[in-house]
């Protein structure tokens, strides 16, 4: 058929754009076709499928970029949480929980002359019907873990299955219940590996068909250190704090925190070993609590802290006003003792300290009476001090030396 005139040219251009695509004319590759998302039936992952873009040149070699957005609606409002590139037409993307997800895909040139990446197209995927929510686990002892959940839709045949790695699914042997509802599972499995993730499936019948909810739990991020026991001992002038250590966790994964009050003064010690030493003040009472911390060194995005231990006590608080009270009691006692000693000494030495003096009244009375006898009597009556007369020898004379004495008289004497 031959088309003539302007109308024929318009029809040819429309046919060309339909077969080749506008993106090819603009220099961009066309996006993939038949883009679809679905939940994988046997794993916690999203199955992504698509077909090659229409009208792609046989000599043009391309790959595809998948962008993952954890958002309820497309197009997304935030940057992608993860991106991956593949040359295949199918991809299995693992996720940690079933939730709303948006996936974008673009076509990228590998060997295509003067071609650019295509425009990103989006597809959203809603989570399957939920039987439970708030699924969480706590690895609390060696090879032991408790998992709990909240019932959303009651199903009498609810069951939990789990596996690690490529092992087969195992069913829960010990359920935690609340009335007739199964609200948890106690796992005590010798094959449970603390450094691997665990894949869980909770299944049951709802709305006349089988419903399955899937979860992945990283044990390293679900460790629950036990509440420690703190012991206090005195070592000389220091106090030694010792916390009990969990035997199912590697020592290099743990740190310890001590919070202690000393005379109502709060202090905190954060160390790598289970013991700590602090200066001891005998006048203070110590209240000590301990905590075990599972650090990010052994996995997990943040430190996991145990519950605080029960408080332990050491010593007794002294009275802050004790010195003042002692001074108030001792000082008056010392003063009293000094006064008593002073009085006793004064009485013993009263005559020396306060000697007797004449009575001037008698002296002046005798003078007024103008009687010498009275004066002499008063003066001789022992009222005045009468000095003792010195005895002086009299009538002694010196005789000259006689020549009549024998010359050796002096030596004879």
PDB file of C-alpha atoms in Angstrom, residues 56-295:
ATOM      1  CA  UNK A  56      16.276  -3.041  21.544  1.00  0.00           C
ATOM      2  CA  UNK A  57      19.024  -3.292  18.938  1.00  0.00           C
ATOM      3  CA  UNK A  58      20.472  -6.802  18.760  1.00  0.00           C
ATOM      4  CA  UNK A  59      23.986  -5.368  18.938  1.00  0.00           C
ATOM      5  CA  UNK A  60      23.180  -3.382  22.072  1.00  0.00           C
ATOM      6  CA  UNK A  61      24.150  -5.108  25.280  1.00  0.00           C
ATOM      7  CA  UNK A  62      22.503  -3.888  28.514  1.00  0.00           C
ATOM      8  CA  UNK A  63      22.135  -4.658  32.210  1.00  0.00           C
ATOM      9  CA  UNK A  64      19.558  -3.604  34.776  1.00  0.00           C
ATOM     10  CA  UNK A  65      19.668  -1.725  38.082  1.00  0.00           C
ATOM     11  CA  UNK A  66      17.175  -2.566  40.832  1.00  0.00           C
ATOM     12  CA  UNK A  67      16.522   0.015  43.555  1.00  0.00           C
ATOM     13  CA  UNK A  68      14.773  -1.036  46.798  1.00  0.00           C
ATOM     14  CA  UNK A  69      12.598   1.492  48.656  1.00  0.00           C
ATOM     15  CA  UNK A  70      10.903   0.580  51.940  1.00  0.00           C
ATOM     16  CA  UNK A  71       7.883   2.784  51.292  1.00  0.00           C
ATOM     17  CA  UNK A  72       4.187   2.139  50.986  1.00  0.00           C
ATOM     18  CA  UNK A  73       3.636   4.019  47.743  1.00  0.00           C
ATOM     19  CA  UNK A  74       5.490   4.575  44.510  1.00  0.00           C
ATOM     20  CA  UNK A  75       7.154   6.743  43.302  1.00  0.00           C
ATOM     21  CA  UNK A  76       9.334   6.936  46.404  1.00  0.00           C
ATOM     22  CA  UNK A  77      10.008  10.141  48.307  1.00  0.00           C
ATOM     23  CA  UNK A  78      13.360   9.081  49.758  1.00  0.00           C
ATOM     24  CA  UNK A  79      16.611   7.636  48.444  1.00  0.00           C
ATOM     25  CA  UNK A  80      16.897   3.920  47.827  1.00  0.00           C
ATOM     26  CA  UNK A  81      17.810   1.692  50.778  1.00  0.00           C
ATOM     27  CA  UNK A  82      19.735  -0.659  48.529  1.00  0.00           C
ATOM     28  CA  UNK A  83      20.709  -1.029  44.857  1.00  0.00           C
ATOM     29  CA  UNK A  84      21.953  -3.986  42.847  1.00  0.00           C
ATOM     30  CA  UNK A  85      22.838  -4.547  39.193  1.00  0.00           C
ATOM     31  CA  UNK A  86      22.273  -7.687  37.130  1.00  0.00           C
ATOM     32  CA  UNK A  87      22.210  -8.871  33.530  1.00  0.00           C
ATOM     33  CA  UNK A  88      19.517 -11.466  34.238  1.00  0.00           C
ATOM     34  CA  UNK A  89      15.769 -11.002  33.778  1.00  0.00           C
ATOM     35  CA  UNK A  90      14.904 -12.256  37.270  1.00  0.00           C
ATOM     36  CA  UNK A  91      16.147 -11.433  40.764  1.00  0.00           C
ATOM     37  CA  UNK A  92      15.492 -12.730  44.281  1.00  0.00           C
ATOM     38  CA  UNK A  93      16.005  -9.982  46.848  1.00  0.00           C
ATOM     39  CA  UNK A  94      16.110 -11.120  50.528  1.00  0.00           C
ATOM     40  CA  UNK A  95      14.530  -8.876  53.146  1.00  0.00           C
ATOM     41  CA  UNK A  96      14.297  -9.010  56.942  1.00  0.00           C
ATOM     42  CA  UNK A  97      10.504  -8.807  57.260  1.00  0.00           C
ATOM     43  CA  UNK A  98       7.378  -8.734  55.161  1.00  0.00           C
ATOM     44  CA  UNK A  99       6.360  -5.116  54.730  1.00  0.00           C
ATOM     45  CA  UNK A 100       5.353  -2.591  52.090  1.00  0.00           C
ATOM     46  CA  UNK A 101       8.075  -2.277  49.492  1.00  0.00           C
ATOM     47  CA  UNK A 102       8.639  -0.278  46.310  1.00  0.00           C
ATOM     48  CA  UNK A 103      11.095  -1.461  43.638  1.00  0.00           C
ATOM     49  CA  UNK A 104      12.490   0.627  40.794  1.00  0.00           C
ATOM     50  CA  UNK A 105      14.276  -0.665  37.686  1.00  0.00           C
ATOM     51  CA  UNK A 106      16.297   0.982  34.897  1.00  0.00           C
ATOM     52  CA  UNK A 107      17.996  -0.267  31.733  1.00  0.00           C
ATOM     53  CA  UNK A 108      21.732   0.564  31.575  1.00  0.00           C
ATOM     54  CA  UNK A 109      23.883   0.507  28.400  1.00  0.00           C
ATOM     55  CA  UNK A 110      26.911  -1.761  28.375  1.00  0.00           C
ATOM     56  CA  UNK A 111      27.742  -1.861  24.673  1.00  0.00           C
ATOM     57  CA  UNK A 112      25.397   0.655  23.061  1.00  0.00           C
ATOM     58  CA  UNK A 113      26.604   3.570  21.003  1.00  0.00           C
ATOM     59  CA  UNK A 114      25.388   6.959  22.160  1.00  0.00           C
ATOM     60  CA  UNK A 115      22.745   5.501  24.478  1.00  0.00           C
ATOM     61  CA  UNK A 116      21.906   6.524  28.005  1.00  0.00           C
ATOM     62  CA  UNK A 117      20.144   4.731  30.848  1.00  0.00           C
ATOM     63  CA  UNK A 118      16.396   4.508  30.639  1.00  0.00           C
ATOM     64  CA  UNK A 119      13.954   6.262  32.878  1.00  0.00           C
ATOM     65  CA  UNK A 120      13.323   4.433  36.179  1.00  0.00           C
ATOM     66  CA  UNK A 121       9.962   2.702  36.441  1.00  0.00           C
ATOM     67  CA  UNK A 122       8.393   1.523  39.737  1.00  0.00           C
ATOM     68  CA  UNK A 123       6.302  -1.266  41.126  1.00  0.00           C
ATOM     69  CA  UNK A 124       4.967  -1.639  44.674  1.00  0.00           C
ATOM     70  CA  UNK A 125       4.236  -4.793  46.638  1.00  0.00           C
ATOM     71  CA  UNK A 126       1.971  -5.080  49.664  1.00  0.00           C
ATOM     72  CA  UNK A 127       2.730  -7.556  52.476  1.00  0.00           C
ATOM     73  CA  UNK A 128       0.718 -10.777  52.678  1.00  0.00           C
ATOM     74  CA  UNK A 129      -2.116 -11.149  55.160  1.00  0.00           C
ATOM     75  CA  UNK A 130      -0.731 -11.053  58.681  1.00  0.00           C
ATOM     76  CA  UNK A 131      -1.401 -13.743  61.255  1.00  0.00           C
ATOM     77  CA  UNK A 132       0.904 -12.179  63.860  1.00  0.00           C
ATOM     78  CA  UNK A 133       2.852  -8.983  64.455  1.00  0.00           C
ATOM     79  CA  UNK A 134       5.641  -7.750  66.752  1.00  0.00           C
ATOM     80  CA  UNK A 135       7.657 -10.919  66.204  1.00  0.00           C
ATOM     81  CA  UNK A 136      10.882 -10.887  68.253  1.00  0.00           C
ATOM     82  CA  UNK A 137      13.336 -13.340  69.810  1.00  0.00           C
ATOM     83  CA  UNK A 138      15.746 -13.315  72.765  1.00  0.00           C
ATOM     84  CA  UNK A 139      18.816 -15.575  72.883  1.00  0.00           C
ATOM     85  CA  UNK A 140      19.182 -15.832  76.660  1.00  0.00           C
ATOM     86  CA  UNK A 141      21.269 -18.995  77.274  1.00  0.00           C
ATOM     87  CA  UNK A 142      23.448 -21.496  75.447  1.00  0.00           C
ATOM     88  CA  UNK A 143      21.411 -23.040  72.571  1.00  0.00           C
ATOM     89  CA  UNK A 144      18.205 -21.550  74.020  1.00  0.00           C
ATOM     90  CA  UNK A 145      15.994 -18.831  72.624  1.00  0.00           C
ATOM     91  CA  UNK A 146      12.471 -17.537  73.249  1.00  0.00           C
ATOM     92  CA  UNK A 147      10.396 -16.032  70.433  1.00  0.00           C
ATOM     93  CA  UNK A 148       7.167 -14.122  71.033  1.00  0.00           C
ATOM     94  CA  UNK A 149       4.500 -12.435  68.909  1.00  0.00           C
ATOM     95  CA  UNK A 150       1.112 -10.754  69.071  1.00  0.00           C
ATOM     96  CA  UNK A 151      -1.886 -12.446  67.470  1.00  0.00           C
ATOM     97  CA  UNK A 152      -3.532 -10.436  64.679  1.00  0.00           C
ATOM     98  CA  UNK A 153      -5.850 -13.077  63.254  1.00  0.00           C
ATOM     99  CA  UNK A 154      -6.851 -16.089  65.358  1.00  0.00           C
ATOM    100  CA  UNK A 155      -6.206 -19.438  63.712  1.00  0.00           C
ATOM    101  CA  UNK A 156      -6.563 -22.652  65.744  1.00  0.00           C
ATOM    102  CA  UNK A 157      -4.009 -24.461  63.559  1.00  0.00           C
ATOM    103  CA  UNK A 158      -1.243 -21.831  63.922  1.00  0.00           C
ATOM    104  CA  UNK A 159       2.226 -23.400  63.758  1.00  0.00           C
ATOM    105  CA  UNK A 160       5.809 -22.154  63.818  1.00  0.00           C
ATOM    106  CA  UNK A 161       8.677 -23.633  61.804  1.00  0.00           C
ATOM    107  CA  UNK A 162      12.320 -22.593  61.763  1.00  0.00           C
ATOM    108  CA  UNK A 163      15.655 -23.431  60.176  1.00  0.00           C
ATOM    109  CA  UNK A 164      19.232 -22.243  59.957  1.00  0.00           C
ATOM    110  CA  UNK A 165      21.240 -22.175  56.752  1.00  0.00           C
ATOM    111  CA  UNK A 166      20.137 -24.806  54.264  1.00  0.00           C
ATOM    112  CA  UNK A 167      18.733 -27.201  56.839  1.00  0.00           C
ATOM    113  CA  UNK A 168      15.189 -28.508  56.662  1.00  0.00           C
ATOM    114  CA  UNK A 169      12.375 -26.809  58.541  1.00  0.00           C
ATOM    115  CA  UNK A 170      11.819 -27.879  62.154  1.00  0.00           C
ATOM    116  CA  UNK A 171       8.588 -27.354  64.035  1.00  0.00           C
ATOM    117  CA  UNK A 172       8.277 -25.725  67.444  1.00  0.00           C
ATOM    118  CA  UNK A 173       8.074 -28.286  70.254  1.00  0.00           C
ATOM    119  CA  UNK A 174       7.212 -25.980  73.164  1.00  0.00           C
ATOM    120  CA  UNK A 175       4.720 -23.144  72.669  1.00  0.00           C
ATOM    121  CA  UNK A 176       4.161 -20.221  75.024  1.00  0.00           C
ATOM    122  CA  UNK A 177       0.450 -19.626  75.460  1.00  0.00           C
ATOM    123  CA  UNK A 178      -1.963 -17.039  76.804  1.00  0.00           C
ATOM    124  CA  UNK A 179      -5.233 -18.815  77.338  1.00  0.00           C
ATOM    125  CA  UNK A 180      -6.027 -20.622  74.082  1.00  0.00           C
ATOM    126  CA  UNK A 181      -3.701 -18.381  72.042  1.00  0.00           C
ATOM    127  CA  UNK A 182      -0.185 -19.364  71.041  1.00  0.00           C
ATOM    128  CA  UNK A 183       1.922 -16.291  71.741  1.00  0.00           C
ATOM    129  CA  UNK A 184       5.456 -17.649  71.595  1.00  0.00           C
ATOM    130  CA  UNK A 185       7.834 -20.549  71.222  1.00  0.00           C
ATOM    131  CA  UNK A 186      10.662 -21.804  73.419  1.00  0.00           C
ATOM    132  CA  UNK A 187      13.578 -23.162  71.358  1.00  0.00           C
ATOM    133  CA  UNK A 188      16.022 -25.537  73.015  1.00  0.00           C
ATOM    134  CA  UNK A 189      17.997 -26.931  70.094  1.00  0.00           C
ATOM    135  CA  UNK A 190      21.534 -28.304  70.276  1.00  0.00           C
ATOM    136  CA  UNK A 191      21.985 -27.376  66.593  1.00  0.00           C
ATOM    137  CA  UNK A 192      21.189 -23.693  67.200  1.00  0.00           C
ATOM    138  CA  UNK A 193      24.218 -21.675  66.106  1.00  0.00           C
ATOM    139  CA  UNK A 194      24.580 -18.270  67.822  1.00  0.00           C
ATOM    140  CA  UNK A 195      26.451 -16.668  64.903  1.00  0.00           C
ATOM    141  CA  UNK A 196      23.830 -17.429  62.234  1.00  0.00           C
ATOM    142  CA  UNK A 197      20.408 -16.036  61.408  1.00  0.00           C
ATOM    143  CA  UNK A 198      17.263 -18.099  61.901  1.00  0.00           C
ATOM    144  CA  UNK A 199      14.476 -18.273  59.318  1.00  0.00           C
ATOM    145  CA  UNK A 200      10.947 -18.559  60.771  1.00  0.00           C
ATOM    146  CA  UNK A 201       7.611 -19.395  59.158  1.00  0.00           C
ATOM    147  CA  UNK A 202       4.298 -18.974  60.979  1.00  0.00           C
ATOM    148  CA  UNK A 203       1.453 -20.573  59.062  1.00  0.00           C
ATOM    149  CA  UNK A 204      -2.258 -21.043  59.587  1.00  0.00           C
ATOM    150  CA  UNK A 205      -5.588 -21.057  57.840  1.00  0.00           C
ATOM    151  CA  UNK A 206      -7.311 -17.746  57.279  1.00  0.00           C
ATOM    152  CA  UNK A 207     -10.083 -16.646  54.927  1.00  0.00           C
ATOM    153  CA  UNK A 208     -10.345 -20.211  53.628  1.00  0.00           C
ATOM    154  CA  UNK A 209      -6.757 -20.453  52.458  1.00  0.00           C
ATOM    155  CA  UNK A 210      -3.299 -21.054  53.919  1.00  0.00           C
ATOM    156  CA  UNK A 211      -1.483 -17.933  55.137  1.00  0.00           C
ATOM    157  CA  UNK A 212       2.217 -17.832  55.882  1.00  0.00           C
ATOM    158  CA  UNK A 213       4.216 -15.092  57.573  1.00  0.00           C
ATOM    159  CA  UNK A 214       7.992 -15.214  57.342  1.00  0.00           C
ATOM    160  CA  UNK A 215      10.669 -13.644  59.547  1.00  0.00           C
ATOM    161  CA  UNK A 216      14.462 -13.654  59.786  1.00  0.00           C
ATOM    162  CA  UNK A 217      16.117 -13.138  63.174  1.00  0.00           C
ATOM    163  CA  UNK A 218      19.838 -12.429  63.528  1.00  0.00           C
ATOM    164  CA  UNK A 219      20.813 -14.090  66.813  1.00  0.00           C
ATOM    165  CA  UNK A 220      23.756 -11.726  67.290  1.00  0.00           C
ATOM    166  CA  UNK A 221      21.318  -8.814  67.364  1.00  0.00           C
ATOM    167  CA  UNK A 222      18.885 -10.706  69.630  1.00  0.00           C
ATOM    168  CA  UNK A 223      21.205 -11.630  72.491  1.00  0.00           C
ATOM    169  CA  UNK A 224      19.766 -10.908  75.938  1.00  0.00           C
ATOM    170  CA  UNK A 225      22.535 -10.870  78.565  1.00  0.00           C
ATOM    171  CA  UNK A 226      21.299 -12.110  81.953  1.00  0.00           C
ATOM    172  CA  UNK A 227      21.051  -9.805  84.956  1.00  0.00           C
ATOM    173  CA  UNK A 228      24.374 -10.132  86.832  1.00  0.00           C
ATOM    174  CA  UNK A 229      25.102 -10.651  90.513  1.00  0.00           C
ATOM    175  CA  UNK A 230      27.563  -8.166  92.055  1.00  0.00           C
ATOM    176  CA  UNK A 231      30.006  -9.037  94.860  1.00  0.00           C
ATOM    177  CA  UNK A 232      31.903  -6.438  96.940  1.00  0.00           C
ATOM    178  CA  UNK A 233      35.146  -7.053  98.862  1.00  0.00           C
ATOM    179  CA  UNK A 234      37.656  -4.722 100.485  1.00  0.00           C
ATOM    180  CA  UNK A 235      41.303  -4.895  99.442  1.00  0.00           C
ATOM    181  CA  UNK A 236      43.316  -2.550 101.617  1.00  0.00           C
ATOM    182  CA  UNK A 237      42.237   0.996 100.831  1.00  0.00           C
ATOM    183  CA  UNK A 238      40.193  -0.014  97.759  1.00  0.00           C
ATOM    184  CA  UNK A 239      36.886  -1.742  97.095  1.00  0.00           C
ATOM    185  CA  UNK A 240      36.707  -4.567  94.555  1.00  0.00           C
ATOM    186  CA  UNK A 241      33.502  -4.986  92.507  1.00  0.00           C
ATOM    187  CA  UNK A 242      33.015  -8.365  90.786  1.00  0.00           C
ATOM    188  CA  UNK A 243      30.070  -9.219  88.490  1.00  0.00           C
ATOM    189  CA  UNK A 244      28.986 -12.701  87.465  1.00  0.00           C
ATOM    190  CA  UNK A 245      29.670 -13.403  83.779  1.00  0.00           C
ATOM    191  CA  UNK A 246      27.353 -15.213  81.321  1.00  0.00           C
ATOM    192  CA  UNK A 247      28.937 -18.503  80.249  1.00  0.00           C
ATOM    193  CA  UNK A 248      27.261 -18.666  76.818  1.00  0.00           C
ATOM    194  CA  UNK A 249      28.783 -15.458  75.417  1.00  0.00           C
ATOM    195  CA  UNK A 250      32.369 -14.851  74.333  1.00  0.00           C
ATOM    196  CA  UNK A 251      34.281 -12.657  76.848  1.00  0.00           C
ATOM    197  CA  UNK A 252      35.521 -10.326  74.096  1.00  0.00           C
ATOM    198  CA  UNK A 253      31.905  -9.486  73.251  1.00  0.00           C
ATOM    199  CA  UNK A 254      31.133  -8.143  76.720  1.00  0.00           C
ATOM    200  CA  UNK A 255      31.661  -4.981  78.696  1.00  0.00           C
ATOM    201  CA  UNK A 256      30.473  -4.112  82.166  1.00  0.00           C
ATOM    202  CA  UNK A 257      28.935  -1.041  83.741  1.00  0.00           C
ATOM    203  CA  UNK A 258      28.936  -0.284  87.468  1.00  0.00           C
ATOM    204  CA  UNK A 259      26.847   2.458  89.035  1.00  0.00           C
ATOM    205  CA  UNK A 260      27.590   3.132  92.689  1.00  0.00           C
ATOM    206  CA  UNK A 261      26.581   5.745  95.255  1.00  0.00           C
ATOM    207  CA  UNK A 262      29.164   6.928  97.746  1.00  0.00           C
ATOM    208  CA  UNK A 263      27.877   9.238 100.498  1.00  0.00           C
ATOM    209  CA  UNK A 264      24.939  10.169  98.219  1.00  0.00           C
ATOM    210  CA  UNK A 265      27.397  10.927  95.400  1.00  0.00           C
ATOM    211  CA  UNK A 266      26.596   9.017  92.180  1.00  0.00           C
ATOM    212  CA  UNK A 267      29.477   7.558  90.134  1.00  0.00           C
ATOM    213  CA  UNK A 268      29.671   5.364  87.028  1.00  0.00           C
ATOM    214  CA  UNK A 269      32.395   2.989  85.800  1.00  0.00           C
ATOM    215  CA  UNK A 270      32.363   1.455  82.276  1.00  0.00           C
ATOM    216  CA  UNK A 271      35.073  -1.182  81.776  1.00  0.00           C
ATOM    217  CA  UNK A 272      35.859  -4.208  79.610  1.00  0.00           C
ATOM    218  CA  UNK A 273      36.535  -6.655  82.444  1.00  0.00           C
ATOM    219  CA  UNK A 274      34.031  -8.014  84.937  1.00  0.00           C
ATOM    220  CA  UNK A 275      35.826  -6.480  87.944  1.00  0.00           C
ATOM    221  CA  UNK A 276      36.514  -2.915  88.988  1.00  0.00           C
ATOM    222  CA  UNK A 277      38.403  -1.254  91.845  1.00  0.00           C
ATOM    223  CA  UNK A 278      37.638   2.113  93.403  1.00  0.00           C
ATOM    224  CA  UNK A 279      39.022   4.153  96.292  1.00  0.00           C
ATOM    225  CA  UNK A 280      37.380   3.277  99.611  1.00  0.00           C
ATOM    226  CA  UNK A 281      36.177   5.915 102.047  1.00  0.00           C
ATOM    227  CA  UNK A 282      35.381   4.286 105.430  1.00  0.00           C
ATOM    228  CA  UNK A 283      33.083   7.190 106.310  1.00  0.00           C
ATOM    229  CA  UNK A 284      30.725   6.389 103.397  1.00  0.00           C
ATOM    230  CA  UNK A 285      28.178   3.709 102.662  1.00  0.00           C
ATOM    231  CA  UNK A 286      28.480   2.214  99.147  1.00  0.00           C
ATOM    232  CA  UNK A 287      25.471   1.105  97.081  1.00  0.00           C
ATOM    233  CA  UNK A 288      26.560  -0.774  93.940  1.00  0.00           C
ATOM    234  CA  UNK A 289      24.616  -2.061  90.912  1.00  0.00           C
ATOM    235  CA  UNK A 290      26.056  -3.778  87.837  1.00  0.00           C
ATOM    236  CA  UNK A 291      25.089  -4.331  84.210  1.00  0.00           C
ATOM    237  CA  UNK A 292      26.389  -6.555  81.385  1.00  0.00           C
ATOM    238  CA  UNK A 293      26.685  -4.987  77.912  1.00  0.00           C
ATOM    239  CA  UNK A 294      26.822  -7.097  74.731  1.00  0.00           C
ATOM    240  CA  UNK A 295      28.767  -4.877  72.327  1.00  0.00           C
TER     241      UNK A 295
END
